[in-house]
mmCIF file of C-alpha atoms in Angstrom:
data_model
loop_
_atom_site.group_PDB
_atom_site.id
_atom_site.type_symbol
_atom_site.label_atom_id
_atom_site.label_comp_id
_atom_site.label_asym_id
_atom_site.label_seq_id
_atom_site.Cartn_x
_atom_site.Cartn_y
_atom_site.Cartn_z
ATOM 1 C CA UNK A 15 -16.287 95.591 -12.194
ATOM 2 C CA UNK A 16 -17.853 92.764 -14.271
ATOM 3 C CA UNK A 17 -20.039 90.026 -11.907
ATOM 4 C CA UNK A 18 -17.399 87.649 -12.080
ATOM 5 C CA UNK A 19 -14.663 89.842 -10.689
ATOM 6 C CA UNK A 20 -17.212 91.020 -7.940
ATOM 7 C CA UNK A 21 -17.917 87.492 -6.851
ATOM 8 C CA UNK A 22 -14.247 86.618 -6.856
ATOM 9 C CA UNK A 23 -13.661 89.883 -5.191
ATOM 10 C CA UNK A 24 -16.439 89.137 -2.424
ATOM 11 C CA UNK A 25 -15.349 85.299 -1.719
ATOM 12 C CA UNK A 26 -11.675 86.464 -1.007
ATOM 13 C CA UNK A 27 -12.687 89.189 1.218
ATOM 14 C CA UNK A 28 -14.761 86.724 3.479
ATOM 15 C CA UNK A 29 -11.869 84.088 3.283
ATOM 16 C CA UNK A 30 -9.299 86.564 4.501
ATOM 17 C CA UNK A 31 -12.286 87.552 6.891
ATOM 18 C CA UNK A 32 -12.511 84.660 8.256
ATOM 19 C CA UNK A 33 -8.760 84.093 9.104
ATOM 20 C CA UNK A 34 -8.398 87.301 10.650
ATOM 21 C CA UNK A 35 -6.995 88.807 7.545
ATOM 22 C CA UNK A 36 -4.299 86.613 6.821
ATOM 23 C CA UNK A 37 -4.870 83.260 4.205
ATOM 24 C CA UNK A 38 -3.665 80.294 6.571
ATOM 25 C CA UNK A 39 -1.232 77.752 4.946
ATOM 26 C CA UNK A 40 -2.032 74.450 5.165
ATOM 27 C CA UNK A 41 -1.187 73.299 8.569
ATOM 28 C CA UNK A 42 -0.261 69.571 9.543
ATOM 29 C CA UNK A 43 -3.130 67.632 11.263
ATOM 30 C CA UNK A 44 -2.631 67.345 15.221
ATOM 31 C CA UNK A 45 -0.784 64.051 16.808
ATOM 32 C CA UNK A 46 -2.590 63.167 19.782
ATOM 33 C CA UNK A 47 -0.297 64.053 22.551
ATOM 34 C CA UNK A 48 0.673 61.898 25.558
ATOM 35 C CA UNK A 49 0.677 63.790 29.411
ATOM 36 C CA UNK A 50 4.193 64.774 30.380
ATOM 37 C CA UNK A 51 3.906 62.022 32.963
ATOM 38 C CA UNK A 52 3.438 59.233 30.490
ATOM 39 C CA UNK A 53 6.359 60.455 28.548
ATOM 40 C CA UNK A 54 8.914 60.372 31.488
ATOM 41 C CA UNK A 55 7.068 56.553 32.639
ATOM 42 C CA UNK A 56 8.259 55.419 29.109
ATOM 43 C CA UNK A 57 11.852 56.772 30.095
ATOM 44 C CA UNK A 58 11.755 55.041 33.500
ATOM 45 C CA UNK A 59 11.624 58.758 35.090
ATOM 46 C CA UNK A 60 9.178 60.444 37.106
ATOM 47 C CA UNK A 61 7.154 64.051 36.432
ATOM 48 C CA UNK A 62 7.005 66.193 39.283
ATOM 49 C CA UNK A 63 6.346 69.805 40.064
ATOM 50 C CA UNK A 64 8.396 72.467 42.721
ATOM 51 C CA UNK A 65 7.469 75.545 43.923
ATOM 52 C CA UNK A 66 10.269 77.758 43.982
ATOM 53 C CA UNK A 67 11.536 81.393 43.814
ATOM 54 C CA UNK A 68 7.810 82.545 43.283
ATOM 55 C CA UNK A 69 7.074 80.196 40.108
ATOM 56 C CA UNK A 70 5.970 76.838 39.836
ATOM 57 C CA UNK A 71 8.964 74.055 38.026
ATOM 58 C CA UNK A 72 8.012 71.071 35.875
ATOM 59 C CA UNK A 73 10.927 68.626 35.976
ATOM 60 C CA UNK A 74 11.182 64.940 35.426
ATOM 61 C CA UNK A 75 13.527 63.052 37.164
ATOM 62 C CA UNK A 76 15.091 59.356 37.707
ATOM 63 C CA UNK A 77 18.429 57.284 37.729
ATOM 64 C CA UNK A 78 20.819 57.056 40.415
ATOM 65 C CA UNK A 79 24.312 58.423 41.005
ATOM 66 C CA UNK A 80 25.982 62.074 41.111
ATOM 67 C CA UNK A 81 22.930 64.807 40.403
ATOM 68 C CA UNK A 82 22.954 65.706 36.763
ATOM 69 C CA UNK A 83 20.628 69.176 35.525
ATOM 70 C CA UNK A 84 19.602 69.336 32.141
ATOM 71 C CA UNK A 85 17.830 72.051 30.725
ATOM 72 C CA UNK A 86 16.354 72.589 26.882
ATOM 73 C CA UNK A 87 15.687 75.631 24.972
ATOM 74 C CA UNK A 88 13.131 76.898 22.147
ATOM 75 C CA UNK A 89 10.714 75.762 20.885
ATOM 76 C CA UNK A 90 11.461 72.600 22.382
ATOM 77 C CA UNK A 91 10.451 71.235 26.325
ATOM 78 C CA UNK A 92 12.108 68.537 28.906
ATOM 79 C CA UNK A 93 11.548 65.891 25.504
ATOM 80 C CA UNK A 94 14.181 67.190 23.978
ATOM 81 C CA UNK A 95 16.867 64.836 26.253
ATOM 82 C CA UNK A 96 14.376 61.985 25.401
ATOM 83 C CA UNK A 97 17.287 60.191 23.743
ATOM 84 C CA UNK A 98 20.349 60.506 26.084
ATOM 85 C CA UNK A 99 18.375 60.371 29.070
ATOM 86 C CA UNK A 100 18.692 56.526 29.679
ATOM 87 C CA UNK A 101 22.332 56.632 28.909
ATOM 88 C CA UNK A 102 22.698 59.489 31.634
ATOM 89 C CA UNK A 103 20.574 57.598 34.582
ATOM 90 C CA UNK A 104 22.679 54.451 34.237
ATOM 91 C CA UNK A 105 25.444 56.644 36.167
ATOM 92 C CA UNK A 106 23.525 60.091 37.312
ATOM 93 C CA UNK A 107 20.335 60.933 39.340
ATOM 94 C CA UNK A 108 18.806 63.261 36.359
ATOM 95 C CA UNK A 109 16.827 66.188 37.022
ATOM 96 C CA UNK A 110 15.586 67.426 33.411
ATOM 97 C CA UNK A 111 13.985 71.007 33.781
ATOM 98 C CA UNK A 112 11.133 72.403 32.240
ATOM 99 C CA UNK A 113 12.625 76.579 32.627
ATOM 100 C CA UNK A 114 10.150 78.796 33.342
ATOM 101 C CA UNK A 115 7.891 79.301 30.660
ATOM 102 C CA UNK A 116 8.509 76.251 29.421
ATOM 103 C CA UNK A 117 6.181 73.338 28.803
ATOM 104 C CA UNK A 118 4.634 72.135 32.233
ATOM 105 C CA UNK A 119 6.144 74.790 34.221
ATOM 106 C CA UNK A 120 4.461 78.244 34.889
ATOM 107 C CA UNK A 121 4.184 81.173 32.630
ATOM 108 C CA UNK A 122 3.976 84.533 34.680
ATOM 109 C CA UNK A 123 4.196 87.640 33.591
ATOM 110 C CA UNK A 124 7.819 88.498 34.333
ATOM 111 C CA UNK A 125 10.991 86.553 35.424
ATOM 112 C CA UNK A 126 12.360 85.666 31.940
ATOM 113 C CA UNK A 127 16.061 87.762 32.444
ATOM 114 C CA UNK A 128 18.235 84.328 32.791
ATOM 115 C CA UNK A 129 19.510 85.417 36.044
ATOM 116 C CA UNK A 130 15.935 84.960 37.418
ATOM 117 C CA UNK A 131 15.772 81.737 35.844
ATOM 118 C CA UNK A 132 18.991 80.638 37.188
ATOM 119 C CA UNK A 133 17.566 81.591 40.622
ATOM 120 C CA UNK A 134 14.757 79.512 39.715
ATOM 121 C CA UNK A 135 17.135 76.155 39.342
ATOM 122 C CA UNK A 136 19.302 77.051 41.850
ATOM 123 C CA UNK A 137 16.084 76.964 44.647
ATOM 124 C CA UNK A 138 14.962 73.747 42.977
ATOM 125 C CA UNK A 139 18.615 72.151 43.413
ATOM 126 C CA UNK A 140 17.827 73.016 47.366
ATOM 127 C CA UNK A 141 14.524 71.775 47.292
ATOM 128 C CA UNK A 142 15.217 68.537 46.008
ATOM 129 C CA UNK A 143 18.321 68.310 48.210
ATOM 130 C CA UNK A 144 21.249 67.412 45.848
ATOM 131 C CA UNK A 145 23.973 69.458 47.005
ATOM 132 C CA UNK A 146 26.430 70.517 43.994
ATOM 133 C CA UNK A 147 25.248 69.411 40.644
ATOM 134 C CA UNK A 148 26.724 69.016 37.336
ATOM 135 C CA UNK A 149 24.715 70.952 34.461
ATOM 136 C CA UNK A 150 24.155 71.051 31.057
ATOM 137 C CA UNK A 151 22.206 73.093 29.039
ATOM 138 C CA UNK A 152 20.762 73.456 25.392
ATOM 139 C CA UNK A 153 20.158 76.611 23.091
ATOM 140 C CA UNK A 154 18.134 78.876 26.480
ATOM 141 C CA UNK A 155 18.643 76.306 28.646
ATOM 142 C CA UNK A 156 22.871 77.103 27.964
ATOM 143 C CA UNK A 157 22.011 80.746 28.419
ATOM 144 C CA UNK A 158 20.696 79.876 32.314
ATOM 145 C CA UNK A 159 23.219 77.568 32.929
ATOM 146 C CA UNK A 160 25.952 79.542 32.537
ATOM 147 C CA UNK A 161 23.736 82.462 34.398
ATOM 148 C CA UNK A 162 23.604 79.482 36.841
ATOM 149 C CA UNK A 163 27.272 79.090 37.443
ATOM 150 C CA UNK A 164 28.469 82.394 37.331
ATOM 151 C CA UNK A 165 25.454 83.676 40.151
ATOM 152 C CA UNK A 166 25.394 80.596 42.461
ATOM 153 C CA UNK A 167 29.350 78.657 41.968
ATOM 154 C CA UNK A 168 28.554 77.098 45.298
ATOM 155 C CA UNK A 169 25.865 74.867 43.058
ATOM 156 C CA UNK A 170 27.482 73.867 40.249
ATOM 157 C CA UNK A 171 30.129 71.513 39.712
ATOM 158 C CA UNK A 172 31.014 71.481 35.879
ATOM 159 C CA UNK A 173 29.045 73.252 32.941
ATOM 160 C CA UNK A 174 28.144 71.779 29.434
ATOM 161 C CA UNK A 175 26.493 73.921 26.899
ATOM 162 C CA UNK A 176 25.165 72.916 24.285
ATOM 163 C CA UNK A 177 25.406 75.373 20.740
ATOM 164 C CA UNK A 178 24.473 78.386 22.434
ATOM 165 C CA UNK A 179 26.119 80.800 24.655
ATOM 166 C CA UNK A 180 25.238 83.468 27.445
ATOM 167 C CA UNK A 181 23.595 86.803 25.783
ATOM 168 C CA UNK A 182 26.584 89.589 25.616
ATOM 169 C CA UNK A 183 27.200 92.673 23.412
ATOM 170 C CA UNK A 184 27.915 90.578 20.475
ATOM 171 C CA UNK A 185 24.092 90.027 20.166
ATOM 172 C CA UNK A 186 23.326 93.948 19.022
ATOM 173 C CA UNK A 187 25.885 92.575 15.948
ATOM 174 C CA UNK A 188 23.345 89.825 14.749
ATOM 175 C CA UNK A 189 22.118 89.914 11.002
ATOM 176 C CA UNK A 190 18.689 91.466 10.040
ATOM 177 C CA UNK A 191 19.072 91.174 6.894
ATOM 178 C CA UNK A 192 20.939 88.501 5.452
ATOM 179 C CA UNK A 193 23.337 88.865 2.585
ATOM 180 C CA UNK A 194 22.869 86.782 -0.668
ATOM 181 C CA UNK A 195 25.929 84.491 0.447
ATOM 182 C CA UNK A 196 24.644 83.918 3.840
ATOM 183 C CA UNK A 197 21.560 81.241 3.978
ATOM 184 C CA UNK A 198 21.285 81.129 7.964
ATOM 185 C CA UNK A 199 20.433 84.047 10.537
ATOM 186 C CA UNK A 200 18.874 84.364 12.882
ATOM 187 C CA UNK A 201 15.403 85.624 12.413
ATOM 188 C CA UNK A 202 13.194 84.789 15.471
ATOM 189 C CA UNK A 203 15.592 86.789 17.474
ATOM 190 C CA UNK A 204 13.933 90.082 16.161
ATOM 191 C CA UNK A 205 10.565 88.286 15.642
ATOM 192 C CA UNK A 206 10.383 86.987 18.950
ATOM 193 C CA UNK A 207 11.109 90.119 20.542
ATOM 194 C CA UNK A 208 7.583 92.278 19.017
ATOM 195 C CA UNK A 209 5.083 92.249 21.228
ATOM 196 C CA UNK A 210 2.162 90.693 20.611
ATOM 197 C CA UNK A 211 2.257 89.637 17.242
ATOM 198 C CA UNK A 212 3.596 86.193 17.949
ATOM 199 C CA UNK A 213 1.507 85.226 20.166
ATOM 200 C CA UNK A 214 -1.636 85.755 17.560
ATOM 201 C CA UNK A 215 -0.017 84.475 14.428
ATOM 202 C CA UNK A 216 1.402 81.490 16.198
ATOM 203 C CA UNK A 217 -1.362 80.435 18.796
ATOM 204 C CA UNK A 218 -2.718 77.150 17.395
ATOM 205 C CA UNK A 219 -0.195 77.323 14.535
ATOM 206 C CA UNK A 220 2.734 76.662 16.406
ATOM 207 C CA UNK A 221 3.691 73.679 14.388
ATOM 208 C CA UNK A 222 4.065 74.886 11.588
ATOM 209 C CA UNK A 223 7.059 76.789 13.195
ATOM 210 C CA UNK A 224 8.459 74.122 14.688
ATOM 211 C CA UNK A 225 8.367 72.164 11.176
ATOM 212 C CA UNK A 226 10.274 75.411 9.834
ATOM 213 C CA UNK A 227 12.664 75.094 12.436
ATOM 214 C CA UNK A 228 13.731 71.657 12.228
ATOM 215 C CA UNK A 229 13.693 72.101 8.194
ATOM 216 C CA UNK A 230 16.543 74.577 8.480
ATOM 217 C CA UNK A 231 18.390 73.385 11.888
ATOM 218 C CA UNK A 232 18.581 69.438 11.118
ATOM 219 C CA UNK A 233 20.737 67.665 8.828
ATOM 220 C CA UNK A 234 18.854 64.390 9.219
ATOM 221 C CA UNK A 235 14.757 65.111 9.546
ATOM 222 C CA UNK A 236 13.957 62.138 10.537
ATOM 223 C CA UNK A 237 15.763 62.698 13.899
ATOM 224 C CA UNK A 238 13.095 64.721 15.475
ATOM 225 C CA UNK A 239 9.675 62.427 14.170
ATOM 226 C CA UNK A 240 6.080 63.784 13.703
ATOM 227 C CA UNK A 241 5.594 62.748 17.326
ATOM 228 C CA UNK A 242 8.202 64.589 18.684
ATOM 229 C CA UNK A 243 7.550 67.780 17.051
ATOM 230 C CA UNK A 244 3.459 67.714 17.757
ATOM 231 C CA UNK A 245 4.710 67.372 21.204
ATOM 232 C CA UNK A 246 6.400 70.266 21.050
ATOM 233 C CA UNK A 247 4.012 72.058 19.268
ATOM 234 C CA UNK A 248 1.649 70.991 21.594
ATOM 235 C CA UNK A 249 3.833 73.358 24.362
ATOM 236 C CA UNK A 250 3.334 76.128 22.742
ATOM 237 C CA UNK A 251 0.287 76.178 21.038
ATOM 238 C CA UNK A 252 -1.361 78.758 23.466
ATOM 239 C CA UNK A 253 -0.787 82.379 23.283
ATOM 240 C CA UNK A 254 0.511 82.377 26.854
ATOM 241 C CA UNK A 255 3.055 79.284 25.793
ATOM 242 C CA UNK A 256 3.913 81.961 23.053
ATOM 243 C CA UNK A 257 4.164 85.256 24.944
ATOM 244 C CA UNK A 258 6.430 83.243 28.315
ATOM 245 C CA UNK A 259 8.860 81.338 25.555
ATOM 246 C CA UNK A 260 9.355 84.877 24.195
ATOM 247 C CA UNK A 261 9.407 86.483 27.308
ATOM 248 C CA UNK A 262 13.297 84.711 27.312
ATOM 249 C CA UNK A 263 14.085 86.546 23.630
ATOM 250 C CA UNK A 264 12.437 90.016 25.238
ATOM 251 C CA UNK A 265 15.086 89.610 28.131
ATOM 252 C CA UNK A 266 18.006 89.376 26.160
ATOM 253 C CA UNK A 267 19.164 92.926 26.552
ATOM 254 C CA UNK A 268 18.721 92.589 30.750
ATOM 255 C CA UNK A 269 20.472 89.736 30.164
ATOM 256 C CA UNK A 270 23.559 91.868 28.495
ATOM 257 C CA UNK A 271 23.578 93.923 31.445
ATOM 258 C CA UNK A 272 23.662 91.200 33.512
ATOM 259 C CA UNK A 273 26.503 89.380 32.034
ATOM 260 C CA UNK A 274 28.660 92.614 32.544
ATOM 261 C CA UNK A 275 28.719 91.058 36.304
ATOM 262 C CA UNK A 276 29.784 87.944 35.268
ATOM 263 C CA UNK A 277 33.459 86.569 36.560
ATOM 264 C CA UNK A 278 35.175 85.028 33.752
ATOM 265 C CA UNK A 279 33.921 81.189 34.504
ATOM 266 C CA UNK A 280 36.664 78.978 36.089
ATOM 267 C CA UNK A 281 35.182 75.823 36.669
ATOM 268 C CA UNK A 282 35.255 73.140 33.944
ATOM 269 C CA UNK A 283 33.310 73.813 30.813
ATOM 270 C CA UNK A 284 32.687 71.688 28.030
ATOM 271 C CA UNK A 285 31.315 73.782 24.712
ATOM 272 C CA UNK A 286 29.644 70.960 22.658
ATOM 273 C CA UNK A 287 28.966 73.323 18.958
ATOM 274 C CA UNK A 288 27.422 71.348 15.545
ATOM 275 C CA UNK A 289 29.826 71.483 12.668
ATOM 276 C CA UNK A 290 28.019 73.763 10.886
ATOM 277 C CA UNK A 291 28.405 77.034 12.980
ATOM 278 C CA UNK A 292 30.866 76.106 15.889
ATOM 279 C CA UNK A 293 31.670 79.716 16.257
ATOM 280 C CA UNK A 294 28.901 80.860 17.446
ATOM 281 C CA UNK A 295 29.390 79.349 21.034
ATOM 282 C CA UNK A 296 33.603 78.946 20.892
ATOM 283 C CA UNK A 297 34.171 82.236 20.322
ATOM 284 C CA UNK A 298 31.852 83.497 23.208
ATOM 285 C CA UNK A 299 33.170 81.054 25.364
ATOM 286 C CA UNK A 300 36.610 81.368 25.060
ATOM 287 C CA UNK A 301 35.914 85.248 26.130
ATOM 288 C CA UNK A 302 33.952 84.549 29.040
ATOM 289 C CA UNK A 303 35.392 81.198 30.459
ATOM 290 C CA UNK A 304 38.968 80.565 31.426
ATOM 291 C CA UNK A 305 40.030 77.562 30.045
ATOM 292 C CA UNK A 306 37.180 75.601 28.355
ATOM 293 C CA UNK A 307 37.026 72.144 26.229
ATOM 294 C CA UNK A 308 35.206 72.567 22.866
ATOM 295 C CA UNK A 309 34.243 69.528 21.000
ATOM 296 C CA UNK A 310 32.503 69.433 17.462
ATOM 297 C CA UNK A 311 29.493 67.253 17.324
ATOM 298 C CA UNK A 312 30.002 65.920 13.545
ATOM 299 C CA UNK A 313 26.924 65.202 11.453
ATOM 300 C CA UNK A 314 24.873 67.314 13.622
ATOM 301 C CA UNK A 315 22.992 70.710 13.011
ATOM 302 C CA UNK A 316 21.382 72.909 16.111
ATOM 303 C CA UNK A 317 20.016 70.144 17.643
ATOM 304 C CA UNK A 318 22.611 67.913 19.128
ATOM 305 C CA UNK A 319 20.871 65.463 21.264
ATOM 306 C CA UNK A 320 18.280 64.557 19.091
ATOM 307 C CA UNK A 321 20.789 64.296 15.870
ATOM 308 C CA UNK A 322 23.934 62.708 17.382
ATOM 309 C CA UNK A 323 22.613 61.500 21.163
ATOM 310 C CA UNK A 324 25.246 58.602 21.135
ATOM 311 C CA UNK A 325 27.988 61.760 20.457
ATOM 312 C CA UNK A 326 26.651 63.712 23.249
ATOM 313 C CA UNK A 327 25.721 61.247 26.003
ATOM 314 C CA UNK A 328 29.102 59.948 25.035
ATOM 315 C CA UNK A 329 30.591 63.444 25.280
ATOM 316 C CA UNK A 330 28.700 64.221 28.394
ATOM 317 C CA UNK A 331 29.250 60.952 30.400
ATOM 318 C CA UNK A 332 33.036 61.083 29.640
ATOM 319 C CA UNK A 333 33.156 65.121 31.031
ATOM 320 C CA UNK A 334 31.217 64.665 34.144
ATOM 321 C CA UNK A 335 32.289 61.071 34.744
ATOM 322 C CA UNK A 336 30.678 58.945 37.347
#
């Protein structure tokens, strides 16, 4: 080897050396993040904390009216309902959850099945003392919800989910590996599910994910801003934010059991789905709950409230009324 090929040789050994083996791409400069608390002040809401069913619940909360849940999915927190929030508290008292492992809420070691983590939201309904509650939920946040109503009816009123249904059988059928016709699958299913991996590739990287995400979930980008998504990154740039928001992918074949349990769901249900894939929450629902209302959320990809919020505080106020 000439001395030319040995120095090139030696300088890209010590870079991948440095990185742990693995050349970093370039990764967006940090947003300076404001405290959860800030955040809901400049909603008019409130951040709070509950300790229930062994964990410790982040929520924010404000508005006045009939009790409204909301919870969000991956890899998003609470933020996520930033923009249909104030629409909401005009005519509900808004409880916006932070799931476990999510955000401001703990991270333990186990608890991610969503049967667990409806138990979770059921205690803090009690705690906070609001009787029956109407719910909605969003991508993991749909998966508890219905886990929610179909383990604890005496708490909910009526159900909204949001693009994403329960786990059931039809998850072992997911794509791998896609076929040349067939831009979208589902890849962070399987990735999410190794152990320990994630959490070392992502750790401090996280938002480079989350700008992957958006970039293949959003029709508009500008709908979830640079702010938004350090926010989010900011979540989950530990690697115990990583290994407790993948602690809900790891669960997914509990949660299959679990759903075997389920009664078909006869309260009202409204299946908001983007235009793009609506199947991939009507057909689920229409096999697991009796009668329920599907409505297309036009112009929107994966992530409803943030693309369409007037559609789906619209959609939302009308189905829960006042």
């Amino acid at each position: 080897m000439d001395r030319r090929a040995l120095l090139t040789s030696g300088a890209t050994a010590a870079a991948l050396a440095a990185t742990g083996g693995v050349a970093r791409a370039a990764e967006p400069r940090p947003t300076p993040v404001p405290s959860d608390a800030a955040l809901a002040r400049s909603l008019g809401f409130r951040s709070a904390h509950a300790d229930v069913n062994g964990t410790r619940l982040h929520y924010v909360i404000g508005g006045q009216g009939s009790p409204l849940v909301l919870m969000g999915g991956w890899p998003q927190t609470w933020w996520q309902f930033r923009k249909v929030m104030p629409a909401l508290a005009r005519r509900h008292r808004v409880v916006v959850v932070d799931i476990r492992g999510m955000g401001g809420s703990a991270k333990p070691a186990t608890g991610y099945d969503k049967k667990t983590m409806a138990r979770d939201v059921r205690e803090l309904i009690a705690v906070l003392g609001l009787g029956r509650v109407d719910v909605a939920g969003h991508d993991i946040g749909a998966m508890v919800g219905h886990s929610l109503a179909a383990n604890h009816p005496e708490a909910v009123r009526r159900l909204a989910l949001l693009d994403v249904a329960h786990p059931d059988e039809s998850m072992y059928d997911l794509t791998l590996v896609p076929r040349p016709d067939q831009p979208f699958f589902l890849w962070w299913f399987a990735f999410n599910q190794v152990p320990l991996l994630p959490e070392a590739l992502l750790a401090g990287r996280f938002r480079l994910l989350v700008d992957h995400l958006c970039g293949l979930m959003l029709k508009d980008q500008g709908a979830i801003a640079d702010r938004d998504r350090s926010i989010y990154a900011d979540a989950y740039s530990s690697p115990d934010a990583v290994r407790a928001a993948n602690g809900w992918y790891r669960a997914f074949a509990q949660d299959v059991l679990d759903r075997r349990a389920h009664p078909r769901l006869a309260l009202p249900v409204l299946g908001l789905v983007n235009e793009d894939n609506p199947d991939q929450l009507a057909v689920p629902l229409r096999r697991h709950v009796v009668d329920p209302a599907i409505r297309v959320v036009r112009g929107s990809g994966h992530y409803l409230a943030e693309e369409r919020p007037d559609a789906v505080a619209g959609e939302l106020l009308a189905f829960f009324g006042a």
